[in-house]
């Protein structure tokens, strides 16, 4: 049987920085409020002419380079995004494939909001274990600034842009294998976090849509409570099911939505400070890109070493959630 291994990581962050002080000039908020309630200090914002695919390409180029594979060896590209280049088609994954010069690949996007990277991971794992694919490029890329309402202080303080990417490859060495990936969803909570207009379910005629119609809306406090409850249950389950104690986790890498959510789940798992990876202060919430951006951060700072066990978790619109247990296995 083929196993799936997490072979390399890469990320890209756009240059422009939007600080809490900048936001305080745009809406009724303050650095103090944002810092205390979210842990966020700043986020990066893509240039007008910089698309989600452009950021995805930059992250993927790094992941490809670090994988040691030739681009001809990539046989599938999966992009997790809620801010695709185009509304319906082509998918951002196909745009990225073309920009990278990848031929003969299966390419598609998935929509699982902030859990998108973990969903992409589960798809890559399943395709590889079934023998259908050998080297899958997965990408989480978001230009959330394009779907953020900068007059809504409940959401605009949270989100930023960026991309992360990983190469998942086949191996026959079980010690290198991704141990487990959990994914879940409950559409009953769909209205907590959504872009209510702009799709076929919208009450408006397409021609009457205003450009603001695709902005995100969130019931923040309710989302917060469901996030803590659902994530805690899911990470406890994935550890129990695999017989792993939380002290065996070298890096707990949660979706970077809010420091208080990360702290609550980390405390429930009795995680020590040095186990928890935090990038929320400098990137804010980059949805599907946040986990691979965080993995790349500890990789580039030399904190992530071969064989070390990572626990990922994420929660987002849908509602969706997921977790994963992965030994880092670079070539
Ligand atoms: O990424 C996937 C899923 N997303 C999340 O997990 C995000 C989850 N939610 C959150 O992170 C938090 O709920 C927020 C950061 C969005 C809000 O924090 P909160 O502690 O839940 O605040 P709240 O919504 O309960 O609001 C408390 C007060 C309200 O004022 P009153 O009614 O007490 O007078 C809000 O109007 O804070 C006010 N408020 C603000 N004040 C200053 C809300 N947003 C702001 C703001 N600046 N930006």
Short mmCIF file of C-alpha atoms in Angstrom, two decimals, residues 33 54 85 128 137 141 143 165-166 175 181 184 190 194 202 219 222-223 245 269 271 294 300 306 308:
data_model
loop_
_atom_site.label_atom_id
_atom_site.label_comp_id
_atom_site.label_asym_id
_atom_site.label_seq_id
_atom_site.Cartn_x
_atom_site.Cartn_y
_atom_site.Cartn_z
CA UNK A 33 -9.53 46.41 21.40
CA UNK A 54 -0.35 34.92 -8.19
CA UNK A 85 -9.62 34.64 -9.19
CA UNK A 128 -2.25 8.83 -3.08
CA UNK A 137 0.51 20.01 -4.91
CA UNK A 141 -4.46 30.95 -1.18
CA UNK A 143 -7.17 37.48 -1.26
CA UNK A 165 1.51 25.34 -0.31
CA UNK A 166 2.71 21.80 0.34
CA UNK A 175 7.04 6.00 9.52
CA UNK A 181 -6.88 13.57 8.81
CA UNK A 184 -16.35 17.50 9.33
CA UNK A 190 -24.26 28.14 7.60
CA UNK A 194 -21.24 33.56 4.87
CA UNK A 202 -29.11 35.15 -4.01
CA UNK A 219 -21.93 36.46 13.65
CA UNK A 222 -21.61 32.80 18.11
CA UNK A 223 -18.96 31.58 15.66
CA UNK A 245 -0.74 12.00 24.03
CA UNK A 269 -5.25 19.86 25.39
CA UNK A 271 -0.42 22.24 25.41
CA UNK A 294 2.20 29.02 9.84
CA UNK A 300 11.97 28.95 7.70
CA UNK A 306 12.44 16.16 10.09
CA UNK A 308 8.65 16.07 14.27
#
